[in-house]
Coordinates of C-alpha atoms and ligand atoms in Angstrom, one line a residue:
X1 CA 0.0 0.0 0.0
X2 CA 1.2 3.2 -0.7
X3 CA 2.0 5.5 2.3
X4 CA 1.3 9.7 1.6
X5 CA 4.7 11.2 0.5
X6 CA 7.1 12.5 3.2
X7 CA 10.7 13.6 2.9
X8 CA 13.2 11.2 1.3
X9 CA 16.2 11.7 3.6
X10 CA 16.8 9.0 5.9
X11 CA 15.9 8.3 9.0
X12 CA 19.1 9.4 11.0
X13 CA 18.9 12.9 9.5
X14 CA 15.2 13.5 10.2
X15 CA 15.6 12.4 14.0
X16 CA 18.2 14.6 13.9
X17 CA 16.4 17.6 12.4
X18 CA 12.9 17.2 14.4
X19 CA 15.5 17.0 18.0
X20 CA 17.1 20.3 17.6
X21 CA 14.0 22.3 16.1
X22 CA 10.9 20.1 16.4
X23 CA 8.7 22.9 15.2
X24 CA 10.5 24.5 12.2
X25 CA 11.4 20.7 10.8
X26 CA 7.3 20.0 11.5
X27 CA 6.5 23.2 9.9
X28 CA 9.0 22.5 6.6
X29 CA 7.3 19.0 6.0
X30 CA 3.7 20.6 6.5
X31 CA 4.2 23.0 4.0
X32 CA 6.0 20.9 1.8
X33 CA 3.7 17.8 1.7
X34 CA 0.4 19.1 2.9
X35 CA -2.1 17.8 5.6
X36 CA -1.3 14.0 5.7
X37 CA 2.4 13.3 5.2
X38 CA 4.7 10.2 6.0
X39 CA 8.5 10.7 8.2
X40 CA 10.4 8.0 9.1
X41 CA 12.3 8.2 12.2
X42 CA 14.7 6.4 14.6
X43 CA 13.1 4.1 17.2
X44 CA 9.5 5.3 15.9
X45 CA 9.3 3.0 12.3
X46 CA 7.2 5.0 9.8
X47 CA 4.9 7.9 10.8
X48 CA 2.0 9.1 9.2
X49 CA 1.0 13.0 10.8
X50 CA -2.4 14.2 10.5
X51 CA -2.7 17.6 10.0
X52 CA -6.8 18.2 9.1
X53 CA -8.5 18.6 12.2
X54 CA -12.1 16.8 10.4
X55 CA -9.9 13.5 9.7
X56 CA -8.4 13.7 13.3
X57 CA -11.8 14.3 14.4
X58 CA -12.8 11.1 12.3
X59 CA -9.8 9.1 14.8
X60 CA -11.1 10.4 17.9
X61 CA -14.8 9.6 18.0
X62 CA -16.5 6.5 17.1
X63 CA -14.8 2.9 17.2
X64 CA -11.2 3.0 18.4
X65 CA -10.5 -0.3 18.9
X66 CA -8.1 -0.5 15.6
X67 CA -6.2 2.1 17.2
X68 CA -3.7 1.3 19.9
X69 CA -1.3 3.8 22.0
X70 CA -0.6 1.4 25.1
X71 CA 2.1 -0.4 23.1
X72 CA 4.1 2.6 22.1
X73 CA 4.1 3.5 25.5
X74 CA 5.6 0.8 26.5
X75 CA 9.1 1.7 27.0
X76 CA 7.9 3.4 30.3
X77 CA 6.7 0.5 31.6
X78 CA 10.0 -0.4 33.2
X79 CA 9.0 2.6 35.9
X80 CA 5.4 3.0 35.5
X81 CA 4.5 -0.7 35.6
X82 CA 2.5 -3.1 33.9
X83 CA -1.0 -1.7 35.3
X84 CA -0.7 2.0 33.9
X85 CA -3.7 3.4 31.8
X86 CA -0.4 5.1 29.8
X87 CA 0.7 1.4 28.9
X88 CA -2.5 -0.7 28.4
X89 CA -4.6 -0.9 25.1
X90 CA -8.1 -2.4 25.0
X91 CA -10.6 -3.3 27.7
X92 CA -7.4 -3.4 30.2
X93 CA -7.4 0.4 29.4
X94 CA -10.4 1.1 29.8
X95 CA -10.7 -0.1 32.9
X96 CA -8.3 1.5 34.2
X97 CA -9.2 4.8 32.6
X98 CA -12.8 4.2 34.0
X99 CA -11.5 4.5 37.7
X100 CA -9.5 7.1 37.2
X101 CA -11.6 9.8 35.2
X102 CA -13.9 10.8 37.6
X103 CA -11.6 11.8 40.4
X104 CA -10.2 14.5 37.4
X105 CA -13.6 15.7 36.4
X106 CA -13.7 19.5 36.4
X107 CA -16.4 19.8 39.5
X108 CA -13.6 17.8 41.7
X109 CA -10.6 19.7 40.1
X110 CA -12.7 23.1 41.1
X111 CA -11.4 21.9 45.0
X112 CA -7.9 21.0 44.5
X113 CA -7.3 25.3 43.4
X114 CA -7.1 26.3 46.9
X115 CA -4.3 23.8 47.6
X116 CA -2.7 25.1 44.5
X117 CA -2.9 28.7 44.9
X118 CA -1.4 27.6 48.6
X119 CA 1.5 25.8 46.7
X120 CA 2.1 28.8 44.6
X121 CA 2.6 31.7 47.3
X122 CA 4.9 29.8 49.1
X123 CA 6.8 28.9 46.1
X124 CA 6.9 32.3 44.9
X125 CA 7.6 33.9 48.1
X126 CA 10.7 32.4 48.0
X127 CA 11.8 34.0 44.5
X128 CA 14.4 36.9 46.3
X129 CA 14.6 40.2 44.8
X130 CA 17.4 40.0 42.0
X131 CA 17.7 36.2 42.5
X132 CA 18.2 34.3 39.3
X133 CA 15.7 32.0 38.2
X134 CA 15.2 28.8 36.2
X135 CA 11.4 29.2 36.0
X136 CA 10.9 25.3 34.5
X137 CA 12.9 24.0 37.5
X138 CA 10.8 25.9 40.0
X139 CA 7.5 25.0 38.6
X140 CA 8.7 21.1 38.2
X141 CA 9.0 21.9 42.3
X142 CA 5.8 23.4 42.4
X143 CA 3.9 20.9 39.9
X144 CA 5.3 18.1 42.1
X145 CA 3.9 19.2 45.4
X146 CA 0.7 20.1 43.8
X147 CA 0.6 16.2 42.6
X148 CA 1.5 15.2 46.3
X149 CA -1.3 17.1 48.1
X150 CA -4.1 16.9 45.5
X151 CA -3.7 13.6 44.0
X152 CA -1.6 11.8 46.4
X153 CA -3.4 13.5 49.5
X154 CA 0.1 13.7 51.2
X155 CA 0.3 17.1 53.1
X156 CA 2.7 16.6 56.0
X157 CA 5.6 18.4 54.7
X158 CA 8.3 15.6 55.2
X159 CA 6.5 12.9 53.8
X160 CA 6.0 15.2 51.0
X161 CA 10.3 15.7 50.9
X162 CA 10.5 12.1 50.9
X163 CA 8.3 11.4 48.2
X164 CA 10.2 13.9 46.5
X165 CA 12.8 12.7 46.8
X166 CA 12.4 9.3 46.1
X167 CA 10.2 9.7 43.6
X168 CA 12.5 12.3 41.4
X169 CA 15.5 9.7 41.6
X170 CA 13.3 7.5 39.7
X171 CA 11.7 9.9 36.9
X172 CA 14.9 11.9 36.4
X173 CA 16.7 8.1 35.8
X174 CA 18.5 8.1 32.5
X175 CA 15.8 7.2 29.6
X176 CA 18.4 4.3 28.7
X177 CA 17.0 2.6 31.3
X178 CA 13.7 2.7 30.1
X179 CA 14.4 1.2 26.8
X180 CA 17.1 -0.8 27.2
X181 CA 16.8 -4.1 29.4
X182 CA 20.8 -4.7 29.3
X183 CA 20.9 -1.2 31.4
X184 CA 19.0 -2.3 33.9
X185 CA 20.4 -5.3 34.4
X186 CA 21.3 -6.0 38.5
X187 CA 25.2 -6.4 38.0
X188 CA 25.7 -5.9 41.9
X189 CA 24.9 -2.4 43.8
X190 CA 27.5 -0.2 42.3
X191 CA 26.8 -1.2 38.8
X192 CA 23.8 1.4 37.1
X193 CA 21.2 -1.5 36.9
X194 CA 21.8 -1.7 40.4
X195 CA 21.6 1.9 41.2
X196 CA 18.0 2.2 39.3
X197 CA 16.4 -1.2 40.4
X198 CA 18.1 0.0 44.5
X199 CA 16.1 3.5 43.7
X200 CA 12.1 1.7 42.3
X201 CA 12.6 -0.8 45.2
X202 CA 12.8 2.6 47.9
X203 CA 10.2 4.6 45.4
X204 CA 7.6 1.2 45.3
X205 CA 8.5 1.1 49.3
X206 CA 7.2 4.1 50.1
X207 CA 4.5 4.5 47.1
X208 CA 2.7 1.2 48.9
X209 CA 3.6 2.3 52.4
X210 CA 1.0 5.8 51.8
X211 CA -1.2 3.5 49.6
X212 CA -1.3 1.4 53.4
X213 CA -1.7 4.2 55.4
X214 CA -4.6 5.5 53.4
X215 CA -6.4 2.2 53.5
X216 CA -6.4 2.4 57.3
X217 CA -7.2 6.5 57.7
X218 CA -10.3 6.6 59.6
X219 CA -11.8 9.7 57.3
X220 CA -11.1 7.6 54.0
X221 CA -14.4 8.1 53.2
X222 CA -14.6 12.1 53.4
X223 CA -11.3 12.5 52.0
X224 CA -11.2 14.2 48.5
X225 CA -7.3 13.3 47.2
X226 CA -7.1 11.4 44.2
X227 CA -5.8 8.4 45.8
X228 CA -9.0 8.0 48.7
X229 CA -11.2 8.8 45.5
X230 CA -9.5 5.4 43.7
X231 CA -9.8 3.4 46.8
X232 CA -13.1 3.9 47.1
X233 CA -13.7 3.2 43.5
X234 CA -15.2 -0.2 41.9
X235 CA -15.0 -1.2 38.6
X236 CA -18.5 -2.5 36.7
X237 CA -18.0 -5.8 38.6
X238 CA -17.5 -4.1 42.0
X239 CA -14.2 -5.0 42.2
X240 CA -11.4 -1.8 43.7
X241 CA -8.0 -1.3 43.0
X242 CA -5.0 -3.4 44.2
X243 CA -2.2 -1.7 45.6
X244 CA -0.2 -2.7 42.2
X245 CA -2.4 -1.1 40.2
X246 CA -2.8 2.0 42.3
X247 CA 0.8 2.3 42.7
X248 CA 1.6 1.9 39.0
X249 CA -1.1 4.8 38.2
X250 CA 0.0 7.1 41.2
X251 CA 3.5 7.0 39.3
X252 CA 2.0 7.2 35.8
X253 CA 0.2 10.2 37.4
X254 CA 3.3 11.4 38.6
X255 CA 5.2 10.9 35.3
X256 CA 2.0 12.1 33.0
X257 CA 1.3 15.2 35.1
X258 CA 4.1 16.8 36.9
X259 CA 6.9 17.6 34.1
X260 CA 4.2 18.3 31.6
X261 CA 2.8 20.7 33.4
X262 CA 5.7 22.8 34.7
X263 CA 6.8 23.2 30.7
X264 CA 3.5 24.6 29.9
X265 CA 3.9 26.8 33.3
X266 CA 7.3 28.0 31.9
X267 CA 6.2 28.5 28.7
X268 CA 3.1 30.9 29.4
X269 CA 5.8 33.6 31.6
X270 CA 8.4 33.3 28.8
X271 CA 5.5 34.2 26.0
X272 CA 4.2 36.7 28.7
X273 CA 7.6 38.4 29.3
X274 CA 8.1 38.7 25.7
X275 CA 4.5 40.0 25.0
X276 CA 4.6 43.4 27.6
X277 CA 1.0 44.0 25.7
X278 CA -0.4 40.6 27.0
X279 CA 1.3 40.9 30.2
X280 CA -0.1 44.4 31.0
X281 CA -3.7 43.4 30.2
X282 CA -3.4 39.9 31.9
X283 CA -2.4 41.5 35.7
X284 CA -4.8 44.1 34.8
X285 CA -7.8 41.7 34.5
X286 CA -6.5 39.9 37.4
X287 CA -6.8 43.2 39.7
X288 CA -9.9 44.7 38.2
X289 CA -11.3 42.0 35.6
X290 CA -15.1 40.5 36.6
X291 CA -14.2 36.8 35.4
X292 CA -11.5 34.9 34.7
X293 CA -12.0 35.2 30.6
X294 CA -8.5 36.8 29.6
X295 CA -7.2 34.6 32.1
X296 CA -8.3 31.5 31.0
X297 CA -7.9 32.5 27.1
X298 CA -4.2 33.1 28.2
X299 CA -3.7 29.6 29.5
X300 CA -5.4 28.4 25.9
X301 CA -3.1 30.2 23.7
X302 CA -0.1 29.3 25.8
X303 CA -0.9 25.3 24.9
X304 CA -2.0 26.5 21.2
X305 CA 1.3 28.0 20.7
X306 CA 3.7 26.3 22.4
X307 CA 1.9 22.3 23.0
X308 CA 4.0 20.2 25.5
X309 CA 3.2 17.3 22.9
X310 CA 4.1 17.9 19.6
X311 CA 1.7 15.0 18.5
X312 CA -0.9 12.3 19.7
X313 CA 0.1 8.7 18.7
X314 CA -2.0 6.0 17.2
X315 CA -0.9 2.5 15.9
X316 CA -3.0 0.8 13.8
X317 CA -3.9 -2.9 14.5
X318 CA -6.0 -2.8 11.3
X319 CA -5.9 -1.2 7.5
X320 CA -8.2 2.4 7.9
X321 CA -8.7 5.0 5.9
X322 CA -7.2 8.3 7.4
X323 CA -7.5 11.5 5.0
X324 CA -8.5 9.7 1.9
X325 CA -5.4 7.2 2.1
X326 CA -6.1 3.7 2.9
X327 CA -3.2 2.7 5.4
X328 CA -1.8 -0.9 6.2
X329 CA -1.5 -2.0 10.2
X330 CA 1.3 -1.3 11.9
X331 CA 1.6 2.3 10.6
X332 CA 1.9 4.8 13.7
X333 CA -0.3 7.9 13.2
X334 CA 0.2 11.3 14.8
X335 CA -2.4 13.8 14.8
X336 CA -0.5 16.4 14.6
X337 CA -1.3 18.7 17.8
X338 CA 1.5 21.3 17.0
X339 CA 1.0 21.8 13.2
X340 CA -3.0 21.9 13.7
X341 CA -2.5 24.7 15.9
X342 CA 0.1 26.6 13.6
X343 CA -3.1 26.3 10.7
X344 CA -3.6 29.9 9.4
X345 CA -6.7 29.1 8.6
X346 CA -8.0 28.3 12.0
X347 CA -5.6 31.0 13.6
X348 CA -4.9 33.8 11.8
X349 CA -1.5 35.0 12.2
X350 CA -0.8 32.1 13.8
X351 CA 2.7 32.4 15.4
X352 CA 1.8 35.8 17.4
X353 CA 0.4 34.9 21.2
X354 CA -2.6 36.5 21.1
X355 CA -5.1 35.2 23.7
X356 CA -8.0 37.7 22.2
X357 CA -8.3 34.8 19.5
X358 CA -10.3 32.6 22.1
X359 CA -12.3 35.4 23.7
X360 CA -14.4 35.7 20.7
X361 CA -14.2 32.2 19.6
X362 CA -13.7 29.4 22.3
X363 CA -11.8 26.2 21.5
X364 CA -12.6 24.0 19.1
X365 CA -12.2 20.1 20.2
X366 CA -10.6 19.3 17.2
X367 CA -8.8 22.4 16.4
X368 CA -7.3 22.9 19.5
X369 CA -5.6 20.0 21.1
X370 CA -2.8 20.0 23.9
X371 CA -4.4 17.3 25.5
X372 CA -5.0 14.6 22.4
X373 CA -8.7 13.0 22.1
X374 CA -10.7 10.1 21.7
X375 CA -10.0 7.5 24.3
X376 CA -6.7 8.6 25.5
X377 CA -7.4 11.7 25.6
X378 CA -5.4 12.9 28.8
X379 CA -7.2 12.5 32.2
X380 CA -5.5 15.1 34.1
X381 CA -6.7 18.2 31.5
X382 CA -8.6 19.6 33.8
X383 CA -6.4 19.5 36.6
X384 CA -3.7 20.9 34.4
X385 CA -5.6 24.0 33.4
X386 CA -6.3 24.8 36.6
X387 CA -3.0 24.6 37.8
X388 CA -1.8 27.0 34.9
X389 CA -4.3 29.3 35.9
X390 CA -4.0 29.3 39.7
X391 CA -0.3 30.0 39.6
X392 CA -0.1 32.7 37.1
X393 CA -3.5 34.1 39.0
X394 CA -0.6 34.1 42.1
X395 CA 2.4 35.3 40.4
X396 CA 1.2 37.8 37.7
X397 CA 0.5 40.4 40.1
X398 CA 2.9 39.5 42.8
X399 CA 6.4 39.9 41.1
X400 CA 7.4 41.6 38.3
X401 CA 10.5 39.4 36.1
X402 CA 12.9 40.1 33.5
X403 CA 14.1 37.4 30.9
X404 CA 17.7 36.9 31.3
X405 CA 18.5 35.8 27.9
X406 CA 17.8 38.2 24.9
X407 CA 15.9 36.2 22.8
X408 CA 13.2 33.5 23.4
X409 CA 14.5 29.9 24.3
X410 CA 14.4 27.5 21.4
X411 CA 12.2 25.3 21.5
X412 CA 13.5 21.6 21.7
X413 CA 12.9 18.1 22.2
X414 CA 13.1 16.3 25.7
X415 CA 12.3 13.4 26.0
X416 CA 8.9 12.9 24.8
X417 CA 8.1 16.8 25.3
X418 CA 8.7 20.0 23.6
X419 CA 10.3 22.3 26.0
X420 CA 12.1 25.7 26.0
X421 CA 16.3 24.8 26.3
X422 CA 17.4 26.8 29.0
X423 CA 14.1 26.2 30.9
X424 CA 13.6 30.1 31.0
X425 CA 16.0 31.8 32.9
X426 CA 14.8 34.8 34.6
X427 CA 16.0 37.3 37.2
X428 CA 13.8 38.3 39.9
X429 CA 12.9 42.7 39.7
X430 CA 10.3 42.7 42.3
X431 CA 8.4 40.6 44.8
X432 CA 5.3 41.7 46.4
X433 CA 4.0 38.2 47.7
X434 CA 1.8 38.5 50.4
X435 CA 4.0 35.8 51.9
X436 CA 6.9 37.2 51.8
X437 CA 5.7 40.8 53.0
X438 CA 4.2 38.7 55.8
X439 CA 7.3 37.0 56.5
X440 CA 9.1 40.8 57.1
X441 CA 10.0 40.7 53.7
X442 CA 13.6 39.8 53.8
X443 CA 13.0 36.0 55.6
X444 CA 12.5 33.1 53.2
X445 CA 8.8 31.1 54.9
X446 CA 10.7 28.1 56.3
X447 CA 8.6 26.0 55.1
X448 CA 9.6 27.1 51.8
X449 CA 13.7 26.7 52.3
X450 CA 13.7 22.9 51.7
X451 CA 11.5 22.9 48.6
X452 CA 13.9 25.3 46.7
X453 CA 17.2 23.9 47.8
Ligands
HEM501 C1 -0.1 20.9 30.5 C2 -0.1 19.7 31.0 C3 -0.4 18.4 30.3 C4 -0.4 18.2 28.9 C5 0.0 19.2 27.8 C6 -0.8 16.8 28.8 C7 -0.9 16.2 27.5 C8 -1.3 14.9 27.3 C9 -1.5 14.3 26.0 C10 -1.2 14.9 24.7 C11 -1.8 13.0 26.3 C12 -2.0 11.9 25.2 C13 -3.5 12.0 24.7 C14 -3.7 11.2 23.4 O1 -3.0 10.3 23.1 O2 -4.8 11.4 22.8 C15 -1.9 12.8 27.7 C16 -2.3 11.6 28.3 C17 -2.4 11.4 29.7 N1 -2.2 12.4 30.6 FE1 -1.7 14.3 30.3 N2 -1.1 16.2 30.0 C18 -0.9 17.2 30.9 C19 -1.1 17.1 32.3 C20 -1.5 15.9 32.9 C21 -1.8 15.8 34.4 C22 -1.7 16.9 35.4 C23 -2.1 14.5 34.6 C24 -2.5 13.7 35.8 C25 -2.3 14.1 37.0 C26 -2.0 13.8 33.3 C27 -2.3 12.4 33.1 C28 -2.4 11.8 31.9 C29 -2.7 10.4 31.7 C30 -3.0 9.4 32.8 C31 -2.7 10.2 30.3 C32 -3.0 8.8 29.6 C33 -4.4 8.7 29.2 C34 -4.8 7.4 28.5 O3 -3.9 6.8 27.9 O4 -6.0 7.0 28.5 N3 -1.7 14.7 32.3 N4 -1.6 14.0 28.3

């Protein structure tokens, strides 16, 4: 069968190309091949991107069951284990993905913005005057505690250090360990197989010892945390969770929603610092406005312009027509979340961060996609806007930043993510944190000290 025409180079070169400047190598094949186009790259096989938002929309509603994304997740599996929704296909999946939506439904996320907005003054209340910051490390620091109080219900600040900790050791682990099983091979404790199986065994120890201590808290049932929420779940044969499974989604959880959203975080003040306009009008609204519109368009246009996922993946199990091109299994397709967003004919002038655009028009489920669709469309959307929103509602009007470098970061590839190089450096011109004027204005919160060291 006959695959829609792509660039001829080989592989090597276009892995290279799309890892230093995923956009602009996306951008060139778009415009040289059109909407549906074929790239073959390293470790990924053949690739067909989807780049008209009615065929994606064709993908994404109706039977799904010839489309499978479990199995090219499946190099996390190694941390994530064999239960995550990120690594299962079929009814395993959706089982999974059954227990775990409602706890991430947007009248439950509503709760969790006090604990972020909480998360967010102290973290920001540490940002000294004319301190230098790296804003993507500081909002992986925040993203994580947010995950630890809302989803994991852990509050009590050194449990929450030594999930940190442990938990960081494991998700910052080389990727080679993920996709190579020669690396993690147990060659003794000193050997790096040994190091990374020594640091799951102390992460699974103390994922299973909260998952425990839950199971026993007398106020389970009032509790509102993710994890209380999944063990009082039952799936349609009134069965709950085991502590495997709920220990291989709280770190699926972890991995899916943490890093993620920190990027997007970072991204939205380096497009604010570099757009004084947007900037101005954004702490504006947030002093004076009536709702949170400009706020909430803000966050949108952030994820339209700069996507943490470049693309949605699909493998086929079966042949299906995608675009007009009838494609053979096996194919991976990747509706193409960064490229539909760049579309001039869906937003005009599309590389300019203008959050007007979804004032007047909304967003468009298959137009606008940070978060993919269909049935893996990601469960932690809502809780992921809100976090965006509650920390810049926090931040925006406290303290005032200046980019360090002159021009924007590029925009690269890491890991699986797109995400500004130098993470956003940014020195620190003023701080007006309630927090920190409460704290005498020249004290760090102590709370605060160990979460930025
Ligand atoms: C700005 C932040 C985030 C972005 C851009 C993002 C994006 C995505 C995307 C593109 C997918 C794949 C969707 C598809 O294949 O159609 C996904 C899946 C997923 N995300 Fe997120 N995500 C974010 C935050 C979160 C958070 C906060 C959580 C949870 C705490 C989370 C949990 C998940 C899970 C569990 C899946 C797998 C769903 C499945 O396979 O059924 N994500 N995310």
């Amino acid at each position: 069968m006959a695959l829609p025409p792509g660039p001829r180079t080989p592989a090597v070169v276009n892995t290279v190309r799309f890892a230093q400047r995923p956009l602009a190598a996306l951008r060139e094949w778009h415009r040289r091949f059109g909407d549906i186009f074929t790239v073959k790259m390293l470790g990924f096989g053949v690739g067909v991107y989807v780049v008209d938002p009615e065929a994606i929309r064709e993908l994404f509603t109706g039977d799904q069951s010839d489309l499978e994304a479990g199995e090219a997740n499946s190099f996390m599996e190694p941390i994530l284990g064999p239960h995550s929704v990120l690594v299962l296909d079929g009814p395993e999946h959706l089982r999974q993905r059954k227990l775990l939506l409602p706890p991430f439904q947007g009248s439950r996320v509503g709760a969790f913005r006090e604990i972020i907005r909480d998360v967010a003054e102290r973290e920001i209340a540490g940002w000294r005057p004319r301190a230098e910051i790296v804003l993507r490390e500081r909002m992986r620091a925040l993203t994580f505690e947010v995950i630890c109080r809302a989803v994991f219900g852990v509050t009590q600040r050194d449990r929450v250090e030594r999930l940190r900790e442990r938990l960081i050791a494991v998700v910052d682990s080389s990727p080679l360990f993920m996709i190579s099983r020669a690396a993690r091979a147990d060659l003794g404790p000193l050997s790096p197989g040994g190091v990374f199986a020594r640091r799951l065994r102390a992460a699974d120890a103390l994922l299973e010892e909260e998952i425990e201590r839950r199971r026993g808290e007398p106020d389970l049932e009032q509790r509102s945390d993710v994890l209380s929420l999944l063990l009082r779940a039952r799936d349609e044969r009134g069965e709950g969770m085991t502590n495997a499974e709920l220990r291989d989604e709280l770190f699926t959880m972890l991995a899916a929603g943490h890093e993620t959203t920190a990027t997007g975080l970072a991204f939205a003040f380096e497009l604010l610092l570099r757009t004084p306009r947007v900037l101005v009008r954004l702490r504006e609204e947030l002093e004076h406005g009536e709702d949170d519109a400009y706020l909430d368009a803000v966050v949108k246009e952030t994820l339209r312009l700069r996507p943490v996922l470049d693309a949605a993946e699909r493998t086929l199990t079966a042949p299906r027509t995608v675009a007009g091109w009838e494609l053979p299994p096996g194919v991976k397709v990747y509706p193409g979340i960064a490229l539909v967003h760049m579309r001039e004919d869906l937003y005009p002038r599309p590389r300019e961060f203008r959050p007007e655009r979804f004032l007047q028009e909304g967003a468009e489920s298959y137009s606008w996609l940070p978060f993919g669709g269909g049935i893996r469309r990601c469960i932690g959307a809502a809780l992921a806007l809100a976090e965006m929103a509650e920390v810049l509602r926090v931040a925006v009007p406290a303290v005032q930043l200046r980019p360090l470098r002159e021009r924007p970061d590029p925009v690269v590839l890491r890991g699986i993510t797109l995400a500004p190089r130098y993470g956003v450096r940014v020195a620190v011109e003023r701080n007006v944190s309630r927090l920190l004027r409460d704290a005498g204005g020249d004290r760090q919160p102590s709370e605060f000290v160990s979460a930025s060291a």
